[in-house]
Short mmCIF file of C-alpha atoms in Angstrom, two decimals:
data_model
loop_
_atom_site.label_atom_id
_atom_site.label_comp_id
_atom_site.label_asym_id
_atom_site.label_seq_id
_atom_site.Cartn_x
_atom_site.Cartn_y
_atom_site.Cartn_z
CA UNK A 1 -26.27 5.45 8.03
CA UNK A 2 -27.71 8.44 10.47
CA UNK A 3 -30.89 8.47 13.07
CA UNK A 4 -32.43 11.13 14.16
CA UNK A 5 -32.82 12.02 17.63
CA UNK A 6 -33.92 15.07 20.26
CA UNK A 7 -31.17 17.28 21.44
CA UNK A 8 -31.19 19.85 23.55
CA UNK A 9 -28.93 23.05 21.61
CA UNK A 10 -27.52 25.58 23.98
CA UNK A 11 -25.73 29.17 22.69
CA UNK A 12 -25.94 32.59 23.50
CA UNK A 13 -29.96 33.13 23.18
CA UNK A 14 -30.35 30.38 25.58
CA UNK A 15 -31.34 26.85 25.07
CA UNK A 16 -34.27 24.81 22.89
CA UNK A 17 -35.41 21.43 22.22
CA UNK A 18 -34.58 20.72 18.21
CA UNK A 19 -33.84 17.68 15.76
CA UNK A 20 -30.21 16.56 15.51
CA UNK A 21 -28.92 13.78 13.55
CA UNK A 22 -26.24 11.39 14.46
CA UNK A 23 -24.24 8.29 12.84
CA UNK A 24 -24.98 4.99 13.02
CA UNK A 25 -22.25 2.93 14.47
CA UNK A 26 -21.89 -1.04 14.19
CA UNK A 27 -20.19 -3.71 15.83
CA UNK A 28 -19.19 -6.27 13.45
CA UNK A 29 -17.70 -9.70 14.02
CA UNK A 30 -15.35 -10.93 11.43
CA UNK A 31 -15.47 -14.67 11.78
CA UNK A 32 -12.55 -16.71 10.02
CA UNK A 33 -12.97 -20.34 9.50
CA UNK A 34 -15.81 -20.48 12.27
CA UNK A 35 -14.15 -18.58 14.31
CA UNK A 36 -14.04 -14.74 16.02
CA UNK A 37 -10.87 -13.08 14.41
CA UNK A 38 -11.67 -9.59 15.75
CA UNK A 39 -14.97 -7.07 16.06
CA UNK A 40 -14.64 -3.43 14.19
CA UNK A 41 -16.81 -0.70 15.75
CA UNK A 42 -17.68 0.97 11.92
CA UNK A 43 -20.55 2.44 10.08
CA UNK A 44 -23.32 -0.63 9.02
CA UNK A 45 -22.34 -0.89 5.55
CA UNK A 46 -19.81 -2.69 3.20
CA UNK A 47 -18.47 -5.63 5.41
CA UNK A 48 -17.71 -7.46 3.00
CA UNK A 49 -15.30 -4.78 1.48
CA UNK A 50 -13.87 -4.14 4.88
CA UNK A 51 -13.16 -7.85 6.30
CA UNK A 52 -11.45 -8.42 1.90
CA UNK A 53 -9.25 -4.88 2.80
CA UNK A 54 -8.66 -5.91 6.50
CA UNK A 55 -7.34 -9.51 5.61
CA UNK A 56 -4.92 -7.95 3.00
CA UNK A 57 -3.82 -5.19 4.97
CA UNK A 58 -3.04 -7.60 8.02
CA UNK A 59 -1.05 -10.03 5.63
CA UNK A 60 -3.94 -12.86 6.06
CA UNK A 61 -4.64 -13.55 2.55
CA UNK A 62 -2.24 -12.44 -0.45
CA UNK A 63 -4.57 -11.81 -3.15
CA UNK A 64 -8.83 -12.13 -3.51
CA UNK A 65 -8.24 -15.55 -4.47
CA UNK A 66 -7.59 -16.75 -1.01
CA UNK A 67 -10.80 -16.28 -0.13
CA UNK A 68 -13.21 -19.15 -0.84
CA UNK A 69 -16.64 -17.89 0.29
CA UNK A 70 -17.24 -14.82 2.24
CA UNK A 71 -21.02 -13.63 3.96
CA UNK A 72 -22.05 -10.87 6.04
CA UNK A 73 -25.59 -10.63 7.46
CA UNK A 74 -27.19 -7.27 8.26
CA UNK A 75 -26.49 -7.49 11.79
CA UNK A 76 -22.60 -7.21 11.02
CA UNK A 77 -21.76 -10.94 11.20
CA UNK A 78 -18.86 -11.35 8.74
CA UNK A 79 -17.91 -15.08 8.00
CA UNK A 80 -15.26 -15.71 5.61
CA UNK A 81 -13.54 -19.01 4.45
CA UNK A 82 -10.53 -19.19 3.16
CA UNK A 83 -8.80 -21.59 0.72
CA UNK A 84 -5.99 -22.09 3.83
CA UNK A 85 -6.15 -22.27 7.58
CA UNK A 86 -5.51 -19.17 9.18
CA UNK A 87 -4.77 -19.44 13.47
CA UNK A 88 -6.83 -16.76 14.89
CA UNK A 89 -6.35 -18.29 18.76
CA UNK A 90 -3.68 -15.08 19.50
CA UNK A 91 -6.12 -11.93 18.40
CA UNK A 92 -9.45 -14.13 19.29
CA UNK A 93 -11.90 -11.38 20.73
CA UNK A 94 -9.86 -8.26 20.12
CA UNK A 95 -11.51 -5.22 19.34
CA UNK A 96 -10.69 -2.83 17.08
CA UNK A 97 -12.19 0.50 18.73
CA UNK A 98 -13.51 3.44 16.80
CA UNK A 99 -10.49 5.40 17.06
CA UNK A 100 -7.82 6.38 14.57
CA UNK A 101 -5.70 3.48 15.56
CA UNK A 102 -5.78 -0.48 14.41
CA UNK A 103 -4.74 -1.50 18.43
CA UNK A 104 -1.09 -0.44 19.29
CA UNK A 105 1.86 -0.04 16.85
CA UNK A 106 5.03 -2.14 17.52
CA UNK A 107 7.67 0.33 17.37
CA UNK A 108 10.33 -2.20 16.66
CA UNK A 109 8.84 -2.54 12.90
CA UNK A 110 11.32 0.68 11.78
CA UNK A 111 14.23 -1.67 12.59
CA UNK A 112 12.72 -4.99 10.41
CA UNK A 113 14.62 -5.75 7.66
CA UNK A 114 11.96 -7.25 5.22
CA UNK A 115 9.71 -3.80 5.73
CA UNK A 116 8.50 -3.60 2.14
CA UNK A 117 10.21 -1.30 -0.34
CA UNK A 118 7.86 1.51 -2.55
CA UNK A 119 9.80 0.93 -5.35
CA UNK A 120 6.66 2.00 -8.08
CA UNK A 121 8.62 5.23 -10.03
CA UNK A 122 4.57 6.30 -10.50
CA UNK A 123 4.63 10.08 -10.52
CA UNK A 124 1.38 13.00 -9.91
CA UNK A 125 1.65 16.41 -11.12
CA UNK A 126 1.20 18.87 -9.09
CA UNK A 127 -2.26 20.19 -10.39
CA UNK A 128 -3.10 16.14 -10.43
CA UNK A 129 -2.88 16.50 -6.90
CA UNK A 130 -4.74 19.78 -6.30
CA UNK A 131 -7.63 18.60 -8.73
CA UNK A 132 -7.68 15.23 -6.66
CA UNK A 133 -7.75 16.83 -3.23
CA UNK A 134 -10.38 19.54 -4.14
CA UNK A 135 -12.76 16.70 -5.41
CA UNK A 136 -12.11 15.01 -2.40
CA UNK A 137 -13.02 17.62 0.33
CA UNK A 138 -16.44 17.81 -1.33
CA UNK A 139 -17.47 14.42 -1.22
CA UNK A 140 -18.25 13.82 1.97
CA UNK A 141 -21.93 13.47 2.43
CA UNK A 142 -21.92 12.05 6.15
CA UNK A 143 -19.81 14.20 7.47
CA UNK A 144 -21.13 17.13 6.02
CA UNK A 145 -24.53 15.79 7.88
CA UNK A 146 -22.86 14.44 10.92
CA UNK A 147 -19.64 15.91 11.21
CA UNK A 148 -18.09 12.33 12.76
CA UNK A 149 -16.96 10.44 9.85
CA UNK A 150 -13.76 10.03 8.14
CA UNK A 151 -13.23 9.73 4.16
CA UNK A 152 -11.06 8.06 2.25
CA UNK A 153 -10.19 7.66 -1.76
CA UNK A 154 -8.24 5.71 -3.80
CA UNK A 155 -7.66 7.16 -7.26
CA UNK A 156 -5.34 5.95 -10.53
CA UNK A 157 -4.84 7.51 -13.43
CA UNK A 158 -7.37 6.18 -15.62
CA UNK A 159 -9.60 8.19 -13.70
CA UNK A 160 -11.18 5.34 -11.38
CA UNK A 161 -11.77 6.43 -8.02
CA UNK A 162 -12.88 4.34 -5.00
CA UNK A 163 -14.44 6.75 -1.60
CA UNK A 164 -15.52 5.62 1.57
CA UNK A 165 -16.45 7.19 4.73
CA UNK A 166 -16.18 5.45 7.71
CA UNK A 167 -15.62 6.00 11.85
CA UNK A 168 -12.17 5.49 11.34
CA UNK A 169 -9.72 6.00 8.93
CA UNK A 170 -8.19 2.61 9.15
CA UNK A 171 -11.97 1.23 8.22
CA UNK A 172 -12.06 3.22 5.36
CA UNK A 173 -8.91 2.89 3.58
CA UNK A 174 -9.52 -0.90 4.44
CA UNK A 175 -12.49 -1.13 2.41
CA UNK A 176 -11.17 0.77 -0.27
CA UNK A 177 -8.37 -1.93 -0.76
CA UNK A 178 -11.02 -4.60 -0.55
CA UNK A 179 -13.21 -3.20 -3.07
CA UNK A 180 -9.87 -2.73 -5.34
CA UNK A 181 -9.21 -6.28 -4.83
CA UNK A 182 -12.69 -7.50 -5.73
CA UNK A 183 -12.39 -5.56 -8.92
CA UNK A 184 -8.69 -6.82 -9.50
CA UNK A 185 -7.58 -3.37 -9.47
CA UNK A 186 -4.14 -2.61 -9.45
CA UNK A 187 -3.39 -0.96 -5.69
CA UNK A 188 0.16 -0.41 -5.78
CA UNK A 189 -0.87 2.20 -8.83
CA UNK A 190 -3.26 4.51 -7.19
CA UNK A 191 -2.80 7.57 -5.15
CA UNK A 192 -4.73 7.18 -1.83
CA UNK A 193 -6.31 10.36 0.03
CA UNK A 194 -7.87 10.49 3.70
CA UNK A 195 -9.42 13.26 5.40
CA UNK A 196 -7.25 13.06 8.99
CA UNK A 197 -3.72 13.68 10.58
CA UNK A 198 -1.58 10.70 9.15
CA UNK A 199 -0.83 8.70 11.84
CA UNK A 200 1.75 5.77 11.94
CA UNK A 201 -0.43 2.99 11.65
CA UNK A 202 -2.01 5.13 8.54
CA UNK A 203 1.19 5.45 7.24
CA UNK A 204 2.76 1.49 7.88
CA UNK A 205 -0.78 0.17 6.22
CA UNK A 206 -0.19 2.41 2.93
CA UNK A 207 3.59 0.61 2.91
CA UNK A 208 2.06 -2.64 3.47
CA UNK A 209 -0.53 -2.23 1.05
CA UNK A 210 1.81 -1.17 -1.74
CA UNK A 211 0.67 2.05 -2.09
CA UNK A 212 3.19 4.61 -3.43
CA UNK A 213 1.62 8.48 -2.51
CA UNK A 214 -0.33 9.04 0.48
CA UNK A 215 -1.99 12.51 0.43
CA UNK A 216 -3.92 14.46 3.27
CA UNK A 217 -5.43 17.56 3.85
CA UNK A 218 -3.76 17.34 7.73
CA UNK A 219 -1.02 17.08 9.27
CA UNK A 220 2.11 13.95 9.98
CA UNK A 221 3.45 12.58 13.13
CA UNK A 222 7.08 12.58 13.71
CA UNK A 223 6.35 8.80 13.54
CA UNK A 224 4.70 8.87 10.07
CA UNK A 225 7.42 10.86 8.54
CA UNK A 226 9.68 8.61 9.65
CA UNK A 227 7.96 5.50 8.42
CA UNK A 228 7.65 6.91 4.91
CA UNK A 229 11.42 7.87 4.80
CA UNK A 230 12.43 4.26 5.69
CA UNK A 231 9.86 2.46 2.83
CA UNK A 232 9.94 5.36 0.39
CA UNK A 233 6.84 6.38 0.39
CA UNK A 234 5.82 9.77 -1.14
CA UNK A 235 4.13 11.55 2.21
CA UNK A 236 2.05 14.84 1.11
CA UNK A 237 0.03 16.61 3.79
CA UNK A 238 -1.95 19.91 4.67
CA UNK A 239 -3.50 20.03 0.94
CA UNK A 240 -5.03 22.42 1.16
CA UNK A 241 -6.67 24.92 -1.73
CA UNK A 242 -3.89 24.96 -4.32
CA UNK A 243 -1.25 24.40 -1.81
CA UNK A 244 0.32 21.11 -0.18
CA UNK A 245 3.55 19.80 1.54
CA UNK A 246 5.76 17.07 0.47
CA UNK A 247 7.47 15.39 3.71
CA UNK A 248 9.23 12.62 2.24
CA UNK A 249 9.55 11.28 -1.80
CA UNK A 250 9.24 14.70 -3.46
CA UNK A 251 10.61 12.78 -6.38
CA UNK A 252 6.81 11.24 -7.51
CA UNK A 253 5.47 15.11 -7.33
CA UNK A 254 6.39 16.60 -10.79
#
């Protein structure tokens, strides 16, 4: 997932020719039914995982089950066939960039009535949620060599975890969720953990995904906040050391 290559490091004692290392990064083509969906700048691993997450997450396919045979080549070809027709002829050739965001975010989504309810009455303790968060800002092994990845994890109470770094967040926390659906595990019952600011496109994909607490060790937008208060999600942020911040659903923090 890195290369090596020749840098040139400047600081106070001047400058010198040294070894750096730097991530790999990927187009990859996810190809529905014979034809381009979308490409995903991402690190060269796990497509499969990501195009499963990515179809759920965009509403595509409801379950695993709706996918009848799905192939990715090393080159980041992903071709997937599903069990239904899908029309792809609107988003044919869009890129999803590198960045934090899945394109733009339709504003008009906090006024939709059939925005899906967290209803899940799942609750963390609070030293649940410090263990979690600890174990998770250690786990990193790309970006402790690299320094440009994100992580994400999805954890339940039985103690199964799921952690994947990735460019962005949104490719991470989408092949978490295809992973969980490829093991049939239930999503709407884990806690799920990124590394990053939640965003609003962070925040509607946790909603859409079912997922009840959504835990960070940054900061919310105004946006975010705002998101989780309409669906009920349980928002945590800045955990931190033995400390966090509950923005919305305190009530699933016990």
């Amino acid at each position: 997932m890195i290369n090596k290559i020749n840098i040139v490091r400047y600081d106070s004692e001047g400058h010198r020719e040294q070894e750096d290392i730097i991530v790999r990064e990927l187009r990859a083509n996810l190809i529905i039914n014979g034809e381009l969906y979308l490409s995903m700048m991402c690190l060269p691993e796990h497509f499969e995982e990501l195009a499963v997450g990515f179809m759920f997450s965009e509403g595509l396919i409801k379950s695993y089950e709706d996918i009848k045979n799905i192939n990715a080549t090393c080159t980041g070809n992903i071709f997937v066939f599903t069990n239904e027709p899908i029309r792809v002829s609107k988003t044919e050739g869009r890129v999803v960039t590198s960045g934090c965001a899945n394109g733009t975010v339709n504003l008009s989504f906090l006024n939709e009535k059939n925005l899906q309810q967290l209803e899940s009455d799942i609750t963390f303790s609070y030293d649940t949620i410090v263990e979690m968060m600890q174990k998770f800002s250690k786990q990193s092994p790309i970006f402790i060599e690299t320094g440009a990845v994100h992580s994400a994890a999805l954890l339940f109470k039985d103690g199964t975890e799921i952690f994947f770094e990735d460019i962005g967040r949104h490719n991470a926390v989408d092949k978490l969720v295809g992973t969980a659906l490829m093991k049939k595990l239930p999503i709407s019952e884990g806690v799920l953990l990124i590394s990053g600011r939640i965003s609003s496109e962070i925040a509607l994909k946790t909603s859409r995904l079912g997922i009840p607490v959504l835990v960070s060790q940054s900061a919310p937008t105004s946006m975010s906040v705002a998101i989780a208060e309409k669906v009920n999600l349980t928002l945590v942020g800045f955990a931190r050391g033995r400390r966090f911040n509950v923005y919305t659903g305190a009530f699933r923090i016990n």
